[in-house]
PDB file of C-alpha atoms in Angstrom:
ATOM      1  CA  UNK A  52      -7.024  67.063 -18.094  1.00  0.00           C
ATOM      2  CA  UNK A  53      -4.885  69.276 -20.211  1.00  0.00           C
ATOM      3  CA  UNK A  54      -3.892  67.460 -23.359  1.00  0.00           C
ATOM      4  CA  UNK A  55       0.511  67.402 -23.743  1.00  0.00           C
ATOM      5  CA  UNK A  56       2.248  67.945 -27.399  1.00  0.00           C
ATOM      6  CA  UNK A  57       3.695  64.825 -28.321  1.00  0.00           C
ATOM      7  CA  UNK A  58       7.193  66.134 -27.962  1.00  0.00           C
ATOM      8  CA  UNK A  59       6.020  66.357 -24.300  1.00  0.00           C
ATOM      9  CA  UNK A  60       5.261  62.286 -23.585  1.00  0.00           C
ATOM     10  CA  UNK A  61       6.927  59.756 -22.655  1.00  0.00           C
ATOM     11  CA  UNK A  62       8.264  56.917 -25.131  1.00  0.00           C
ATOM     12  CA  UNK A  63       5.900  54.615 -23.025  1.00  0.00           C
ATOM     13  CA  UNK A  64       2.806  57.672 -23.144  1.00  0.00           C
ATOM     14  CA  UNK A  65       3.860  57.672 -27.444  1.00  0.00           C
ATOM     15  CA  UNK A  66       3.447  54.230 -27.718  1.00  0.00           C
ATOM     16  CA  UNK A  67       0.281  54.043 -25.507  1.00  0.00           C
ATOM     17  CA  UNK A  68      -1.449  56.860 -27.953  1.00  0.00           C
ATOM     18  CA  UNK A  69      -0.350  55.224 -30.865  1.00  0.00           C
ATOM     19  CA  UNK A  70      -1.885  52.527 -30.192  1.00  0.00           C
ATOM     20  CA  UNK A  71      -5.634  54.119 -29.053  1.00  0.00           C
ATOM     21  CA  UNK A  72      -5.480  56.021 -32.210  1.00  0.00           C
ATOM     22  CA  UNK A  73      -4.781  53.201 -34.372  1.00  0.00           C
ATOM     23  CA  UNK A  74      -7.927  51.137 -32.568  1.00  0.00           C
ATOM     24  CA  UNK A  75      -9.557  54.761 -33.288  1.00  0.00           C
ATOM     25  CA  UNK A  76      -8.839  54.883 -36.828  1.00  0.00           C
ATOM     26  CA  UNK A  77      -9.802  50.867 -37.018  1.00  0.00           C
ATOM     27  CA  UNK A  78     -13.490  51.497 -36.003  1.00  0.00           C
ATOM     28  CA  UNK A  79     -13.719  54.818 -38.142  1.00  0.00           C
ATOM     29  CA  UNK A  80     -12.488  52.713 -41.091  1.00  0.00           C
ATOM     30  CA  UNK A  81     -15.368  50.310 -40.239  1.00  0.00           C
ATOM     31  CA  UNK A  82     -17.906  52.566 -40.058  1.00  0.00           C
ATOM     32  CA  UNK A  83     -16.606  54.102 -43.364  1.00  0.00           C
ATOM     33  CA  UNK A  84     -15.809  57.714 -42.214  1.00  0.00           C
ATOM     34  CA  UNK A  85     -12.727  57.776 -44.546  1.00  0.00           C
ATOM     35  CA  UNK A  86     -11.744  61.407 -43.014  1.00  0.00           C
ATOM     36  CA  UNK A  87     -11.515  60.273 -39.661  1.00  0.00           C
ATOM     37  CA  UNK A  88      -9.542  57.369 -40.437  1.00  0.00           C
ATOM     38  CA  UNK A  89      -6.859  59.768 -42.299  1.00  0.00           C
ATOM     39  CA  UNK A  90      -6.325  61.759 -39.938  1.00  0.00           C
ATOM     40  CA  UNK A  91      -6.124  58.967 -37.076  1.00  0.00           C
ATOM     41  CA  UNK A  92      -3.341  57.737 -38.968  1.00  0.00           C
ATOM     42  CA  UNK A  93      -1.543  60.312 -40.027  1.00  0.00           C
ATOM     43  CA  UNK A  94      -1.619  61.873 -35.761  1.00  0.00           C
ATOM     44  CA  UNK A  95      -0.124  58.370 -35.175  1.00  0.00           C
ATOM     45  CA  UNK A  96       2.349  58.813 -37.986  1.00  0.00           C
ATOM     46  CA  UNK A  97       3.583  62.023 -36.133  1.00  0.00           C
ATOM     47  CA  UNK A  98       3.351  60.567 -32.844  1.00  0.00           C
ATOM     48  CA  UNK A  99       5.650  57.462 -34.181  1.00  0.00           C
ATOM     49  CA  UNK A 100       8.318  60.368 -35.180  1.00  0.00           C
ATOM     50  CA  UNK A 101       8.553  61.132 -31.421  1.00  0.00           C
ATOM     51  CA  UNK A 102       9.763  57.651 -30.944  1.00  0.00           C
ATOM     52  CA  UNK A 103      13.097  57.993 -33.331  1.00  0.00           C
ATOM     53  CA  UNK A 104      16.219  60.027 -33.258  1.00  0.00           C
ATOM     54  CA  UNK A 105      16.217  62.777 -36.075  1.00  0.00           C
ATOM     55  CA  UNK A 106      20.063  62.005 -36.084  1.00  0.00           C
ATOM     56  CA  UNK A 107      19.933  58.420 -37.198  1.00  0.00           C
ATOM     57  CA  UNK A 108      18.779  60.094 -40.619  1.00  0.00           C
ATOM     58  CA  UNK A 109      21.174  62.201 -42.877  1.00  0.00           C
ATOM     59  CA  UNK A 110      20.729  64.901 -45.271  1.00  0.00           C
ATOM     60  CA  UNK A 111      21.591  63.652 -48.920  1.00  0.00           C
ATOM     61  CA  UNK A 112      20.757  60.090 -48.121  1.00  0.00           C
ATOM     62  CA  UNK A 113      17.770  58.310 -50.058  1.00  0.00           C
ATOM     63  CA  UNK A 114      15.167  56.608 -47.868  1.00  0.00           C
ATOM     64  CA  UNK A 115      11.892  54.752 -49.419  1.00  0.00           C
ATOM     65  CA  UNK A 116       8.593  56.150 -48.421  1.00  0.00           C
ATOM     66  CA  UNK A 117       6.481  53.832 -45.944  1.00  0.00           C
ATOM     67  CA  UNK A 118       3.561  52.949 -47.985  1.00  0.00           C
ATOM     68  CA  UNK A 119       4.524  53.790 -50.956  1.00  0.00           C
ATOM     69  CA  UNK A 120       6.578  50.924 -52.225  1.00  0.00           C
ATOM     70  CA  UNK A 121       9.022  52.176 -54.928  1.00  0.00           C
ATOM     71  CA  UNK A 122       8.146  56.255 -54.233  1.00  0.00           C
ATOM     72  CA  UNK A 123      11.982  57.612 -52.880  1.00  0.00           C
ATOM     73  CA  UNK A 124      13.065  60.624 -50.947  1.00  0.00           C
ATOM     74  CA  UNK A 125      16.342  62.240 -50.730  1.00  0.00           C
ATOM     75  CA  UNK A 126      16.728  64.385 -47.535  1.00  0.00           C
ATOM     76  CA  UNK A 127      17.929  67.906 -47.952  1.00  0.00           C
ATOM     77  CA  UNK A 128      18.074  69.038 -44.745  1.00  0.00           C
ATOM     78  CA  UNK A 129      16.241  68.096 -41.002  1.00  0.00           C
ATOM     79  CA  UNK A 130      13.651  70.367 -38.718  1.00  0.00           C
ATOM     80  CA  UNK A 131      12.879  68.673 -35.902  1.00  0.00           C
ATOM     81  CA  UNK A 132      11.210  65.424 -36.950  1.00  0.00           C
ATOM     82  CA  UNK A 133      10.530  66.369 -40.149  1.00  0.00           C
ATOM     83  CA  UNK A 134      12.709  65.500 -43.067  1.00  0.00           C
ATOM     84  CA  UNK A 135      12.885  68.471 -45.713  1.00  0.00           C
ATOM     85  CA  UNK A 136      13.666  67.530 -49.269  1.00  0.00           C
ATOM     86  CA  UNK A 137      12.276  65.704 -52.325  1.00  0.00           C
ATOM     87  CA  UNK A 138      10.848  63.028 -54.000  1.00  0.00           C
ATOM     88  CA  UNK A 139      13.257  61.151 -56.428  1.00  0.00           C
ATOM     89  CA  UNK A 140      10.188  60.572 -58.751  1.00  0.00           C
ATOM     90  CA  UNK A 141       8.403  64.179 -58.630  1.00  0.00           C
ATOM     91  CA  UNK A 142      10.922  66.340 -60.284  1.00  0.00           C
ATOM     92  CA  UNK A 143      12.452  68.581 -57.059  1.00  0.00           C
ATOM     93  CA  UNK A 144       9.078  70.060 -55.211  1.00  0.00           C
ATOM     94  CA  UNK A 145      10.296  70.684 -51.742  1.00  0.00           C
ATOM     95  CA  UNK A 146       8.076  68.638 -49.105  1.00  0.00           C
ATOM     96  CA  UNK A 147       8.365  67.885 -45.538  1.00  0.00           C
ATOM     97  CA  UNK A 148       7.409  64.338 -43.845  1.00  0.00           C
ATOM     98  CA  UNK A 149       7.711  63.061 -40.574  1.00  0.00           C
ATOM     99  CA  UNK A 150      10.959  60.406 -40.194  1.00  0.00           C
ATOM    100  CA  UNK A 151       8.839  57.463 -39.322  1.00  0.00           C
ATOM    101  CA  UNK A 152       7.808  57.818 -43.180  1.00  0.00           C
ATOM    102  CA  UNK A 153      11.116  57.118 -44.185  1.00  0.00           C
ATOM    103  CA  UNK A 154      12.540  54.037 -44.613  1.00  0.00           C
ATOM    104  CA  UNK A 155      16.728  53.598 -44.780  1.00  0.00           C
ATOM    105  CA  UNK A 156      17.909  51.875 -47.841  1.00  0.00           C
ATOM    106  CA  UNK A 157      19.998  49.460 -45.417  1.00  0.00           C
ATOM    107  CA  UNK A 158      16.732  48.492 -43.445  1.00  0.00           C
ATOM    108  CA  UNK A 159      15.477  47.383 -47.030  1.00  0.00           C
ATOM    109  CA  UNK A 160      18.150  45.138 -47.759  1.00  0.00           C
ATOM    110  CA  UNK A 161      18.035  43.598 -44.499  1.00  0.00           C
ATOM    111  CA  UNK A 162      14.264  43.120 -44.089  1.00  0.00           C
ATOM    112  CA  UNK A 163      14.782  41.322 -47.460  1.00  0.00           C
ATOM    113  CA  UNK A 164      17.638  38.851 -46.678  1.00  0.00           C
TER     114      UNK A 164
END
């Protein structure tokens, strides 16, 4: 079977593979190959991205970073699903992450209300 890009699934086939490589990166975390586990979660990190609309985040907005609790990110500009821009904290080195790493400052509030 030939294996399809991400961008090429189904929301149902994205959540489906996000799921078998998060049971994936659970046993390789178990058997302590830290590696494998990395890189099982960071394929379901992109595959999560698939799931969201890159135009429900803004250039020159500040999101948090998921899993990195107080670490922010101010979007300079969008390609595809990954945000361009920089960290608030990191003096103004350029990086790229996937959306589903970002969190929007209104989620925050509202998660804790």
């Amino acid at each position: 079977m030939e294996e399809k890009r991400y961008s090429q699934l189904t929301p149902y086939e994205l959540q489906q593979e996000i799921a078998g490589l998060h049971e994936k990166a659970r046993k390789a975390e178990q058997l302590g190959m830290v590696n494998e586990y990395a890189v099982l979660e960071r394929k379901a990190i992109m595959a999560k991205s698939y799931l969201l609309n890159p135009e429900d985040f803004k250039p020159g907005e500040i999101y948090q970073i998921d899993g990195d609790p107080g670490a922010y990110y101010k979007i300079e500009y969008l390609n595809g699903i990954f945000a361009w821009g920089y960290r608030l904290s990191g003096g103004r080195n350029e990086e790229a992450l996937p959306i589903s790493m970002l969190i929007a400052m209104k989620e925050l509030k509202e998660a804790q209300e």
